[in-house]
Amino acid sequence: MKWWWKCALVGLVFLIRQGSCLSSELAALQKEYGEWRLQRSPEYATTIGVYKHNDQVENYAYSGFVEEYNKCFGLLTRLKEQVNYNQLDAKERIDYDIFNNTLTMIVEGNNWKDYSALNPVNFLEGPQIDPTYFPKITPFDTVGDYENYIRRLELHPGQIDDMIGRFNKSIEKGHTYHRVSVNKVPGQLEKLLTSYNTTTFPYYKPLLDQLSKLQTITDSKKTEFRERAKSAVEKIIRKLSDLKWYLENVYYNHLRTGFGVSSWDNGAAFYRACLQWHLSLDITPEEVHNKGLQEVERISSEMKKVMAKLNHQGSVKEFFDNIRRNPSFYLQTGEEIVQWYKSAIKNEIEPKLSAYFKDLPNLPIDVEPNPIDGVSGQYIAGPPDGSRPGVFQVNVHRPNQSVKINFMALLLHETLPGHHLQISAASTVKNPNFRKYMTGYLFNVPMEAAFYTSYVEGWGLYAEYLGEEMKLYKTDYDLMGRYGFEIFRACRLVVDTGLHYYNWTREKAIEYMLNYTAFSEEMIAIEIDRYITWPGQACAYKIGELKIKELRKKAEDKLGTKFDIREFHATVLKAGYLPLHILEKNVNQWILETKNKAAETATKCASNGANTYTSWIGLSVIALILFMQ
Ligand SMILES: *[C@@H]1O[C@H](CO)[C@@H](O)[C@H](O)[C@H]1NC(C)=O
Ligand SMILES: *[C@@H]1O[C@H](CO)[C@@H](O)[C@H](O)[C@H]1NC(C)=O
Ligand SMILES: *[C@@H]1O[C@H](CO)[C@@H](O)[C@H](O)[C@H]1NC(C)=O
Ligand SMILES: *[C@@H]1O[C@H](CO)[C@@H](O)[C@H](O)[C@H]1NC(C)=O
Ligand SMILES: *[C@@H]1O[C@H](CO)[C@@H](O)[C@H](O)[C@H]1NC(C)=O
Ligand SMILES: *[C@@H]1O[C@H](CO)[C@@H](O)[C@H](O)[C@H]1NC(C)=O
């Protein structure tokens, strides 16, 4: 049976109760927006398997800001005019709310177009970060694939020019970075420029063996492709070198001297807008700061209690230093580490899930060693049909540096009941395409289309907390590992607001983190530079978790014996990624319905074929981009 037929049947019943069942206008507008997003981010479209923009590149020109505004303002106007909220069913109302929020944020974010968005390259983002990525996501099977790829190479120097153009504007407006955000960039560029020549540059790689092996392309065409690619890569290398020169000789003369954005004109209001974007809540910097202070105190006193139980007299740092020096807290090999995680999922976590969750699709999960030596662990989703498992990649490159006491918290966060469970649950609902596009540039905030980190990462951190309730931290040492992770996220609330709102120095922020966490000064300094570069981003994790806990407490209080943890979790997970204020609305609605014991008639028309998202690749990219620790 086709989706519309099913819906028409349900619709008859529904009409009597609530008016129309499925708003085709809403669906059409969401679809139009989703398609426009991919057209605006053609490289990203390639990564999720949408190939029709493969010969285009993203527009970095300042003039593009106006187009973006006009498009989203136009859609918002049509949404208001063409869709009657009162006639939508429950699922559509959530869709409407999220869509309305997404468009409104872009339109309002445009007020800040002359701020951070003018600085498109920093030590974490830009064309110097990973030139191997672009050829990796591109298909190279046909003549057309090569044509498109080379066209993109030819367009890339123009993108770099537009980046420099934005930097020029940033100088003009007085909204440049602090030095720490760009200090490493010339070195990163220099490394590319000295490591490669034209034919060894990563962009040229697909023109070597890979092209030779393709028998469907003639030799003369191959030669032509190689010549064009060589000339394009030469120009790219020259542009990268220009960018380096520009930064060192022009931009560096205009760096801001304050660490935080409070040193920009209207900086406090800009920071509020960034917080709102990242947290998707109406919350002030003062509130974020105070929540951070409270959480740090609370977790700190928990740690002291556990340390006392373990007869440790010294500081938190000394506690973790002792652990690190003790060989019994390590496994010997990468293989043993992977086995430990596999066994913990199967024997410890999975048997306990059904008491907390219902109707899960049970998508498979696997553990593998991380091929590259980067973060301690990351999660990559599998396809929604379960034909390949979701994969938790764990860093086993230095077994003698990963203490076991951190394993459980990391595992809970990335897999079950963390990101794997969250993404599995989201894969069972048919949401509009654009809500799966969790991509964008953090320098661009708050002009960027939102990607709801506070919901995604808030859940990850909540999963670490659930581990306590589920009695998954077997020893007090495991619990210390968990608190070590948690306090780190709590400290971020204090130092992010400290730097950008209370005019803290970098040194003070580093000292604060050193006082409460066990990480090395070197690592903390890199963290702090990240916060200075992306105002508000690091607050998303803890604020998201606090919101989920707050909503749970509220539901428990209001529902008393009627509170069912499995229903609560289903409510939090059912709509997929969304802003926290809409999550709050949904939970409130659920509390009301549960209280009234109202017949649950909503969500019956959830399935909208036109919007069904089938590309699993998109999910795996989301995972890679978002699940940065
Ligand atoms: C859409 O969002 C705006 C801004 O948040 C809000 O004022 C408006 O009420 C929303 N529209 C509907 C129908 O909820
Ligand atoms: C940036 O400004 C410099 C002068 O400061 C100018 O020479 C250059 O052409 C500008 N570059 C772009 C891409 O706008
Ligand atoms: C680039 O470097 C490779 C390897 O070092 C070398 O074989 C090649 O001749 C160089 N090409 C040019 C154009 O210098
Ligand atoms: C870890 O192992 C490496 C290589 O086996 C060794 O060089 C290093 O000293 C060890 N580090 C510690 C802290 O044991
Ligand atoms: C931070 O510095 C800015 C600009 O120098 C100033 O306007 C603001 O009042 C200061 N904020 C605080 C909380 O001291
Ligand atoms: C770090 O701890 C020391 C000693 O308790 C204290 O004096 C200092 O103010 C703390 N630093 C910050 C930034 O809180």
XYZ file of C-alpha atoms and ligand atoms in Angstrom:
713
model
C 0.000 0.000 0.000
C 1.279 3.407 -0.883
C 1.863 5.887 1.858
C -0.814 8.333 0.759
C -3.452 5.668 0.641
C -2.706 4.573 4.169
C -2.822 8.152 5.237
C -6.116 8.799 3.516
C -7.689 5.962 5.473
C -6.440 7.235 8.775
C -7.269 10.719 7.629
C -10.963 10.007 7.490
C -11.002 9.160 11.137
C -8.801 12.066 11.842
C -10.808 14.682 9.993
C -13.621 14.243 12.412
C -11.373 14.981 15.322
C -8.899 17.482 14.147
C -9.315 18.684 10.609
C -6.875 17.856 7.854
C -4.422 15.052 8.238
C -1.419 15.827 6.177
C -0.339 19.229 5.132
C 1.061 18.967 1.643
C 2.082 22.633 1.814
C 4.209 22.003 4.872
C 5.780 18.950 3.249
C 6.467 20.878 0.044
C 8.100 23.796 1.839
C 10.284 21.484 3.908
C 11.310 19.647 0.776
C 12.138 22.882 -1.022
C 14.244 24.030 1.898
C 16.046 20.680 2.099
C 16.887 20.793 -1.590
C 18.064 24.359 -1.343
C 20.318 23.433 1.570
C 22.031 20.783 -0.520
C 22.406 23.135 -3.439
C 23.966 25.666 -1.084
C 26.359 22.992 0.262
C 27.222 20.994 -2.845
C 30.293 19.315 -1.317
C 28.210 18.145 1.615
C 25.566 16.856 -0.810
C 28.277 14.681 -2.343
C 29.136 13.208 1.053
C 25.556 12.006 1.527
C 25.327 10.548 -1.947
C 23.383 13.355 -3.662
C 25.443 13.809 -6.808
C 23.514 16.334 -8.849
C 25.626 19.269 -7.628
C 28.952 17.498 -8.042
C 30.301 20.154 -10.411
C 29.641 23.015 -7.984
C 31.298 24.320 -4.855
C 30.055 26.250 -1.881
C 29.885 29.999 -2.285
C 32.049 31.851 0.233
C 31.401 35.314 -1.182
C 30.033 37.911 1.201
C 27.238 38.594 -1.290
C 25.958 35.064 -0.668
C 24.702 36.165 2.752
C 21.930 38.204 1.182
C 20.758 35.354 -1.019
C 20.570 33.099 1.994
C 18.562 35.612 3.937
C 16.138 36.159 1.071
C 15.588 32.465 0.539
C 14.869 31.712 4.191
C 12.814 34.849 4.733
C 10.726 33.916 1.690
C 10.161 30.376 2.975
C 9.231 31.677 6.403
C 6.691 34.056 4.926
C 5.155 31.283 2.856
C 5.088 28.992 5.885
C 3.109 31.593 7.813
C 0.762 32.305 4.910
C 0.195 28.852 3.512
C 0.168 26.539 6.506
C -2.490 26.721 9.172
C -0.940 25.477 12.406
C -4.299 24.676 13.970
C -5.092 22.209 11.218
C -1.946 20.147 11.672
C -1.762 16.860 13.538
C 0.582 16.305 16.461
C 3.544 15.043 14.433
C 3.159 17.854 11.916
C 3.051 20.433 14.663
C 6.425 19.238 15.870
C 7.668 19.368 12.276
C 6.264 22.852 11.900
C 7.834 24.055 15.144
C 11.245 22.731 14.169
C 11.042 24.106 10.630
C 9.834 27.482 11.898
C 12.701 27.531 14.365
C 15.306 26.542 11.759
C 14.233 29.283 9.347
C 13.806 31.916 12.044
C 17.295 31.222 13.386
C 18.850 31.700 9.949
C 16.886 34.897 9.326
C 17.720 36.325 12.754
C 21.268 35.024 12.557
C 21.716 37.204 9.496
C 21.785 40.222 11.810
C 25.233 38.960 12.806
C 26.626 38.589 9.300
C 29.386 41.081 10.048
C 30.722 39.158 13.031
C 32.303 35.715 13.303
C 31.146 34.632 9.829
C 33.716 37.016 8.359
C 36.512 34.769 9.663
C 36.241 31.542 7.648
C 39.601 29.952 8.480
C 40.955 29.027 11.915
C 43.112 26.293 13.443
C 40.134 23.904 13.402
C 38.421 24.798 10.127
C 39.510 25.706 6.623
C 41.036 24.372 3.401
C 44.307 23.537 5.199
C 42.760 21.058 7.656
C 42.395 17.876 5.592
C 42.770 18.015 1.805
C 42.497 14.207 1.662
C 38.823 14.423 2.668
C 37.512 15.898 -0.579
C 38.806 13.208 -2.971
C 37.662 10.578 -0.447
C 33.993 11.617 -0.689
C 33.964 11.958 -4.476
C 32.919 9.161 -6.852
C 35.431 8.362 -9.623
C 33.660 5.864 -11.813
C 32.918 7.704 -15.045
C 34.165 10.419 -17.380
C 31.507 12.667 -15.869
C 32.821 12.049 -12.349
C 36.268 13.227 -13.414
C 34.841 16.212 -15.299
C 32.960 17.267 -12.184
C 35.895 16.736 -9.880
C 38.260 18.755 -12.045
C 35.661 21.493 -12.372
C 35.597 21.662 -8.587
C 39.374 21.846 -8.409
C 39.210 24.744 -10.869
C 36.664 26.536 -8.688
C 38.571 26.061 -5.436
C 41.029 28.979 -5.855
C 38.010 31.294 -6.154
C 36.726 29.964 -2.831
C 40.029 30.809 -1.186
C 39.856 34.315 -2.699
C 36.389 34.721 -1.235
C 37.710 33.627 2.150
C 40.352 36.317 1.964
C 37.610 38.729 0.908
C 35.688 37.908 4.069
C 38.794 38.398 6.184
C 39.210 41.819 4.576
C 35.682 42.669 5.620
C 36.371 41.386 9.115
C 39.276 43.815 9.432
C 37.074 46.619 8.143
C 34.337 45.834 10.690
C 36.756 45.303 13.568
C 35.604 41.727 14.193
C 38.767 39.694 13.811
C 39.910 36.639 15.769
C 42.229 36.628 18.699
C 45.686 35.375 17.759
C 45.159 31.950 19.374
C 42.483 31.083 16.807
C 44.802 31.525 13.825
C 48.271 31.120 15.298
C 48.694 27.606 13.951
C 47.225 28.247 10.494
C 50.373 29.458 8.697
C 52.192 26.380 10.047
C 49.385 24.110 8.874
C 49.546 25.718 5.430
C 53.327 25.556 5.362
C 53.173 21.849 6.104
C 50.985 21.283 3.028
C 53.154 23.497 0.875
C 56.392 21.787 1.820
C 55.098 18.201 2.001
C 53.681 18.119 -1.494
C 54.268 19.241 -5.029
C 51.557 19.371 -7.701
C 51.428 15.683 -8.528
C 51.792 14.420 -4.967
C 49.184 16.794 -3.559
C 46.146 14.838 -2.207
C 43.831 16.526 -4.721
C 45.820 15.021 -7.570
C 45.806 11.468 -6.210
C 42.617 10.317 -8.038
C 44.352 11.216 -11.322
C 47.078 8.621 -10.762
C 46.515 4.822 -10.542
C 42.802 5.148 -10.006
C 42.388 6.878 -13.368
C 44.836 4.567 -15.119
C 42.740 1.561 -14.080
C 39.496 2.971 -15.498
C 39.077 1.251 -18.827
C 35.991 3.172 -19.895
C 38.035 6.349 -20.374
C 40.261 6.789 -23.413
C 43.958 7.499 -23.045
C 43.687 10.888 -24.697
C 40.906 11.865 -22.279
C 43.076 10.692 -19.384
C 45.922 12.868 -20.575
C 43.588 15.833 -20.905
C 42.230 15.290 -17.392
C 45.741 15.083 -15.958
C 46.809 18.289 -17.660
C 43.758 20.186 -16.457
C 44.051 18.799 -12.948
C 47.747 19.654 -12.782
C 47.084 23.207 -13.768
C 44.200 23.484 -11.254
C 46.232 22.020 -8.399
C 49.097 24.386 -9.184
C 46.690 27.305 -8.826
C 45.327 25.898 -5.580
C 48.814 25.580 -4.152
C 49.532 29.166 -5.146
C 46.307 30.316 -3.466
C 47.121 28.449 -0.275
C 50.435 30.192 -0.287
C 48.661 33.550 -0.850
C 46.401 32.814 2.103
C 49.425 32.193 4.294
C 51.023 35.418 3.110
C 47.796 37.330 3.672
C 47.341 36.063 7.214
C 50.897 36.822 8.240
C 51.259 40.147 6.512
C 47.794 41.665 6.594
C 45.356 39.950 8.957
C 47.851 39.537 11.800
C 48.161 43.322 12.019
C 44.503 43.595 12.984
C 43.914 40.766 15.468
C 41.652 41.542 18.395
C 43.436 41.813 21.697
C 40.658 40.561 23.997
C 40.340 36.792 24.275
C 36.549 36.859 24.281
C 34.053 38.300 21.810
C 33.059 40.748 24.564
C 35.860 42.874 23.175
C 33.894 43.404 19.931
C 31.299 46.170 19.738
C 27.968 44.686 20.796
C 29.984 41.604 21.765
C 27.849 40.621 24.751
C 24.738 40.505 22.567
C 26.646 38.548 19.922
C 27.686 36.004 22.555
C 24.069 35.668 23.713
C 23.068 34.923 20.127
C 25.804 32.266 19.895
C 24.634 30.645 23.134
C 21.089 30.620 21.902
C 22.184 29.016 18.647
C 24.239 26.270 20.275
C 21.925 25.586 23.204
C 18.578 26.136 21.442
C 17.277 27.599 24.690
C 16.613 31.089 25.856
C 19.305 31.244 28.502
C 21.612 34.041 29.639
C 25.396 33.863 29.998
C 24.947 34.478 33.742
C 22.669 31.448 34.034
C 25.061 29.248 32.068
C 27.962 30.395 34.215
C 26.105 29.772 37.468
C 24.879 26.370 36.384
C 28.506 25.549 35.581
C 29.748 26.663 38.995
C 27.046 24.614 40.728
C 27.734 21.523 38.672
C 31.475 21.764 39.197
C 30.938 22.005 42.974
C 28.471 19.136 43.004
C 30.622 16.774 40.919
C 33.708 17.846 42.814
C 32.154 16.877 46.118
C 31.039 13.530 44.666
C 34.632 12.934 43.635
C 35.860 13.805 47.106
C 33.460 11.305 48.651
C 34.624 8.532 46.343
C 38.287 9.413 46.902
C 37.741 9.310 50.668
C 36.213 5.854 50.318
C 39.317 4.813 48.420
C 41.552 6.334 51.122
C 43.030 8.922 48.817
C 44.128 12.053 50.703
C 45.469 14.285 47.909
C 43.938 16.251 45.062
C 41.911 14.999 42.124
C 44.947 15.452 39.920
C 47.115 13.341 42.216
C 44.423 10.672 42.279
C 44.415 10.365 38.498
C 48.220 10.615 38.340
C 48.476 7.626 40.696
C 46.084 5.663 38.527
C 48.062 6.450 35.426
C 51.243 5.201 37.062
C 49.652 1.917 38.118
C 50.006 -0.842 35.477
C 47.010 -2.740 36.848
C 44.717 -0.044 35.422
C 45.707 -0.860 31.845
C 44.978 -3.628 29.393
C 47.984 -4.897 27.493
C 46.912 -4.859 23.858
C 44.491 -3.173 21.496
C 42.822 -6.533 20.931
C 42.074 -6.860 24.648
C 40.613 -3.356 24.720
C 38.273 -4.094 21.813
C 37.227 -7.376 23.472
C 36.566 -5.568 26.747
C 34.165 -3.174 25.015
C 32.402 -5.916 23.058
C 31.861 -7.956 26.152
C 30.641 -4.956 28.177
C 27.999 -4.179 25.548
C 26.776 -7.748 25.322
C 27.008 -8.878 28.914
C 26.637 -5.725 30.989
C 24.633 -3.126 29.087
C 22.257 -4.921 26.720
C 20.563 -7.099 29.368
C 19.592 -3.958 31.281
C 18.172 -1.868 28.437
C 14.629 -3.203 28.345
C 13.911 -1.808 31.799
C 14.606 1.693 30.462
C 13.644 1.658 26.798
C 10.834 0.288 24.668
C 10.246 -0.401 20.989
C 13.886 -0.086 20.029
C 14.784 -1.233 16.523
C 17.768 -3.201 17.930
C 20.146 -2.079 15.244
C 23.417 -3.968 15.565
C 26.498 -2.349 17.072
C 30.111 -3.379 16.684
C 33.438 -2.287 18.130
C 36.517 -1.761 15.972
C 39.940 -0.232 16.437
C 40.116 3.346 15.167
C 42.201 3.409 11.985
C 43.679 6.803 12.844
C 45.182 8.014 16.092
C 42.776 10.840 16.921
C 40.025 11.134 19.533
C 39.622 8.436 22.186
C 36.488 7.073 20.580
C 33.873 7.870 17.969
C 30.621 6.465 16.734
C 29.670 5.933 13.091
C 26.054 5.014 12.420
C 25.059 2.147 10.165
C 22.132 2.152 7.697
C 18.610 2.293 9.206
C 17.801 -1.191 7.844
C 20.508 -2.703 10.040
C 22.310 -4.327 7.108
C 25.585 -2.993 8.494
C 26.146 -2.367 12.184
C 26.797 0.991 13.766
C 30.454 1.072 14.689
C 32.131 2.317 17.810
C 35.717 3.021 16.838
C 37.995 3.015 19.813
C 41.496 4.385 19.873
C 43.888 1.523 20.629
C 47.006 3.139 19.256
C 48.528 3.630 22.675
C 47.103 0.904 24.957
C 49.439 1.924 27.744
C 47.882 5.385 27.823
C 44.205 4.443 28.076
C 43.243 3.715 31.647
C 40.371 1.292 32.071
C 38.506 3.534 34.483
C 37.371 5.718 31.563
C 36.064 2.881 29.414
C 32.520 2.526 30.732
C 31.625 6.218 30.549
C 32.989 6.457 26.998
C 31.133 3.312 25.938
C 27.808 4.469 27.387
C 28.169 7.848 25.673
C 29.002 6.573 22.198
C 26.933 3.385 21.992
C 24.159 2.223 24.329
C 22.185 3.986 25.675
C 24.075 6.919 24.061
C 24.516 7.887 20.421
C 23.891 4.448 18.899
C 20.577 4.081 20.676
C 19.659 7.685 19.941
C 20.374 7.372 16.236
C 18.644 3.975 16.057
C 15.525 5.475 17.605
C 15.653 8.459 15.234
C 16.006 6.123 12.250
C 12.553 4.675 12.941
C 10.775 8.001 12.354
C 10.264 9.548 8.968
C 11.510 13.077 9.352
C 11.958 15.698 6.654
C 15.283 15.353 4.871
C 16.755 18.603 6.054
C 16.648 17.462 9.658
C 19.238 14.836 8.786
C 21.611 17.429 7.360
C 23.718 18.088 10.378
C 26.440 19.966 8.684
C 27.814 23.442 8.657
C 30.656 25.588 9.842
C 31.067 26.612 13.421
C 32.794 29.871 12.476
C 29.515 30.808 10.805
C 27.427 30.706 13.999
C 24.827 32.170 14.602
C 24.152 32.527 10.844
C 24.472 28.816 10.198
C 21.496 26.459 9.918
C 21.155 24.902 13.367
C 22.305 21.350 14.038
C 21.096 20.805 17.611
C 24.302 19.731 19.306
C 22.770 20.367 22.720
C 20.179 17.682 22.078
C 22.570 15.164 20.521
C 25.405 15.602 23.007
C 23.084 16.270 25.932
C 21.740 12.778 25.344
C 25.271 11.352 25.212
C 26.059 12.851 28.584
C 22.694 11.795 29.985
C 23.594 8.239 28.918
C 26.762 8.474 31.020
C 24.545 9.472 33.945
C 22.072 6.624 33.290
C 24.984 4.239 33.705
C 24.952 5.080 37.405
C 21.259 4.372 37.724
C 21.698 1.147 35.760
C 24.588 0.186 38.079
C 27.013 -0.181 35.204
C 29.962 1.466 36.921
C 31.251 -1.621 38.695
C 33.949 -0.065 40.874
C 34.557 3.260 42.556
C 37.406 3.725 40.111
C 34.986 3.488 37.165
C 32.829 6.052 38.900
C 35.834 8.354 39.210
C 36.418 7.919 35.482
C 32.837 8.974 34.874
C 33.073 12.036 37.125
C 36.345 12.998 35.482
C 34.537 13.180 32.127
C 31.531 14.928 33.585
C 33.345 17.669 35.460
C 35.249 18.483 32.294
C 31.957 19.301 30.534
C 30.751 21.274 33.555
C 33.955 23.351 33.643
C 33.282 24.347 30.048
C 30.177 26.278 31.118
C 32.277 28.286 33.522
C 35.222 29.033 31.261
C 33.307 29.625 28.016
C 31.157 32.280 29.664
C 34.213 33.375 31.619
C 36.162 34.086 28.433
C 33.415 35.572 26.292
C 31.263 37.333 28.843
C 33.222 37.957 32.048
C 36.418 38.992 30.280
C 38.563 36.212 31.721
C 42.078 35.820 30.391
C 43.205 32.618 28.720
C 45.511 31.990 31.677
C 42.667 32.198 34.162
C 40.577 29.793 32.084
C 43.463 27.317 31.905
C 44.034 27.588 35.656
C 40.354 26.942 36.359
C 40.352 23.772 34.238
C 43.594 22.616 35.839
C 42.073 23.070 39.287
C 39.202 20.687 38.636
C 40.211 18.233 35.928
C 43.017 15.750 35.488
C 44.081 16.735 31.996
C 47.514 18.055 31.115
C 48.086 21.773 30.725
C 48.978 21.256 27.073
C 45.671 19.571 26.329
C 43.685 22.114 28.311
C 45.310 24.977 26.422
C 44.143 23.478 23.100
C 40.637 23.124 24.556
C 40.606 26.735 25.696
C 41.739 27.938 22.273
C 38.842 26.004 20.792
C 36.392 27.791 23.130
C 37.907 31.145 22.223
C 37.389 30.309 18.533
C 33.829 28.940 18.762
C 31.956 31.003 21.372
C 29.310 28.931 23.167
C 29.862 25.627 21.347
C 31.360 23.747 24.277
C 28.403 24.624 26.533
C 26.031 22.466 24.499
C 26.945 19.137 26.116
C 26.242 19.923 29.760
C 23.294 22.236 29.150
C 21.621 19.557 27.024
C 22.058 16.944 29.750
C 20.798 19.295 32.460
C 17.695 20.022 30.387
C 16.910 16.326 29.881
C 17.375 15.686 33.617
C 15.246 18.706 34.487
C 12.424 17.512 32.217
C 12.614 14.062 33.735
C 12.396 15.465 37.267
C 9.416 17.547 36.269
C 7.652 14.538 34.747
C 8.367 12.447 37.848
C 6.969 15.140 40.117
C 3.861 15.737 38.050
C 3.053 12.127 37.252
C 4.052 10.393 40.482
C 3.217 6.699 40.195
C 2.073 7.197 36.608
C 5.631 8.073 35.587
C 7.094 5.415 33.313
C 10.782 5.823 32.527
C 10.406 3.897 29.275
C 7.680 6.250 28.070
C 9.722 9.268 29.095
C 12.729 8.089 27.117
C 10.540 7.301 24.124
C 9.174 10.852 24.254
C 12.647 12.365 24.363
C 13.877 10.211 21.480
C 10.851 10.023 19.213
C 11.225 13.153 17.096
C 14.916 12.796 16.336
C 17.217 15.810 16.552
C 15.506 18.977 17.663
C 15.983 22.194 19.616
C 15.760 21.852 23.398
C 12.881 24.299 23.723
C 10.806 22.123 21.397
C 11.873 19.031 23.341
C 10.549 20.773 26.422
C 7.264 21.496 24.699
C 6.962 17.855 23.616
C 7.657 16.535 27.104
C 5.131 18.962 28.609
C 2.593 17.771 26.092
C 3.317 14.160 26.992
C 2.925 14.899 30.700
C -0.442 16.479 30.009
C -1.595 13.594 27.870
C -0.445 10.991 30.349
C -2.213 12.841 33.114
C -5.426 13.052 31.189
C -4.983 9.511 30.005
C -6.040 10.892 26.654
C -6.197 8.421 23.844
C -3.041 8.774 21.880
C -4.199 9.482 18.350
C -1.317 11.506 17.133
C 1.564 10.455 14.894
C -0.606 8.174 12.763
C 0.131 10.115 9.643
C 3.814 10.189 10.391
C 4.777 8.477 7.208
C 5.243 10.895 4.368
C 6.769 9.141 1.404
C 7.909 12.341 -0.252
C 10.139 13.080 2.674
C 11.438 9.653 3.469
C 15.149 9.775 3.949
C 17.017 6.794 2.719
C 20.639 7.703 2.553
C 22.479 6.144 5.475
C 25.680 7.848 4.433
C 24.267 11.091 5.729
C 23.925 9.626 9.159
C 27.468 8.430 9.278
C 28.704 11.875 8.329
C 26.617 13.431 11.056
C 28.250 11.074 13.475
C 31.717 12.031 12.385
C 31.095 15.729 12.504
C 29.142 15.962 15.682
C 30.507 13.441 18.047
C 33.551 15.414 18.810
C 34.148 14.990 22.510
C 7.233 30.714 14.574
O 8.365 31.194 15.292
C 8.226 32.536 15.726
C 9.559 32.954 16.326
O 9.953 32.110 17.345
C 7.076 32.632 16.703
O 6.913 33.975 17.118
C 5.806 32.143 16.027
O 4.751 32.138 16.951
C 5.997 30.746 15.472
N 4.830 30.358 14.710
C 3.994 29.406 15.126
C 2.792 29.197 14.299
O 4.197 28.737 16.125
C 41.968 42.354 0.606
O 42.448 43.634 0.946
C 43.692 43.948 0.324
C 44.130 45.298 0.831
O 44.152 45.310 2.208
C 43.541 43.970 -1.165
O 44.806 44.175 -1.749
C 43.014 42.636 -1.630
O 42.722 42.712 -3.011
C 41.752 42.254 -0.898
N 41.457 40.884 -1.255
C 40.233 40.476 -1.531
C 40.110 39.068 -1.995
O 39.259 41.170 -1.378
C 56.974 15.709 -7.092
O 57.526 14.866 -6.109
C 57.643 13.512 -6.536
C 58.056 12.689 -5.327
O 58.938 13.367 -4.515
C 58.615 13.435 -7.714
O 58.698 12.106 -8.156
C 58.086 14.325 -8.827
O 59.002 14.355 -9.873
C 57.813 15.734 -8.340
N 57.130 16.453 -9.392
C 57.453 17.707 -9.742
C 56.610 18.303 -10.818
O 58.349 18.306 -9.198
C 54.064 2.928 26.219
O 54.562 2.058 25.239
C 55.475 2.652 24.364
C 55.801 1.680 23.249
O 55.621 0.364 23.670
C 56.704 3.091 25.165
O 57.642 3.706 24.309
C 56.264 4.068 26.231
O 57.351 4.415 27.052
C 55.170 3.469 27.098
N 54.636 4.521 27.953
C 54.290 4.289 29.212
C 53.712 5.456 29.958
O 54.404 3.220 29.748
C 34.045 43.072 29.430
O 34.721 43.973 28.578
C 33.826 44.730 27.766
C 34.638 45.512 26.746
O 35.898 45.822 27.217
C 32.989 45.634 28.678
O 32.104 46.388 27.893
C 32.185 44.741 29.615
O 31.449 45.508 30.523
C 33.096 43.799 30.378
N 32.258 42.811 31.052
C 32.395 42.480 32.328
C 31.425 41.495 32.873
O 33.271 42.944 33.034
C 42.602 27.486 41.438
O 42.821 27.001 42.753
C 43.607 27.864 43.557
C 43.899 27.130 44.870
O 42.691 26.688 45.435
C 42.850 29.170 43.777
O 43.607 30.060 44.547
C 42.575 29.801 42.416
O 41.788 30.958 42.546
C 41.847 28.813 41.508
N 41.768 29.396 40.165
C 40.630 29.680 39.555
C 40.720 30.323 38.213
O 39.535 29.435 40.027
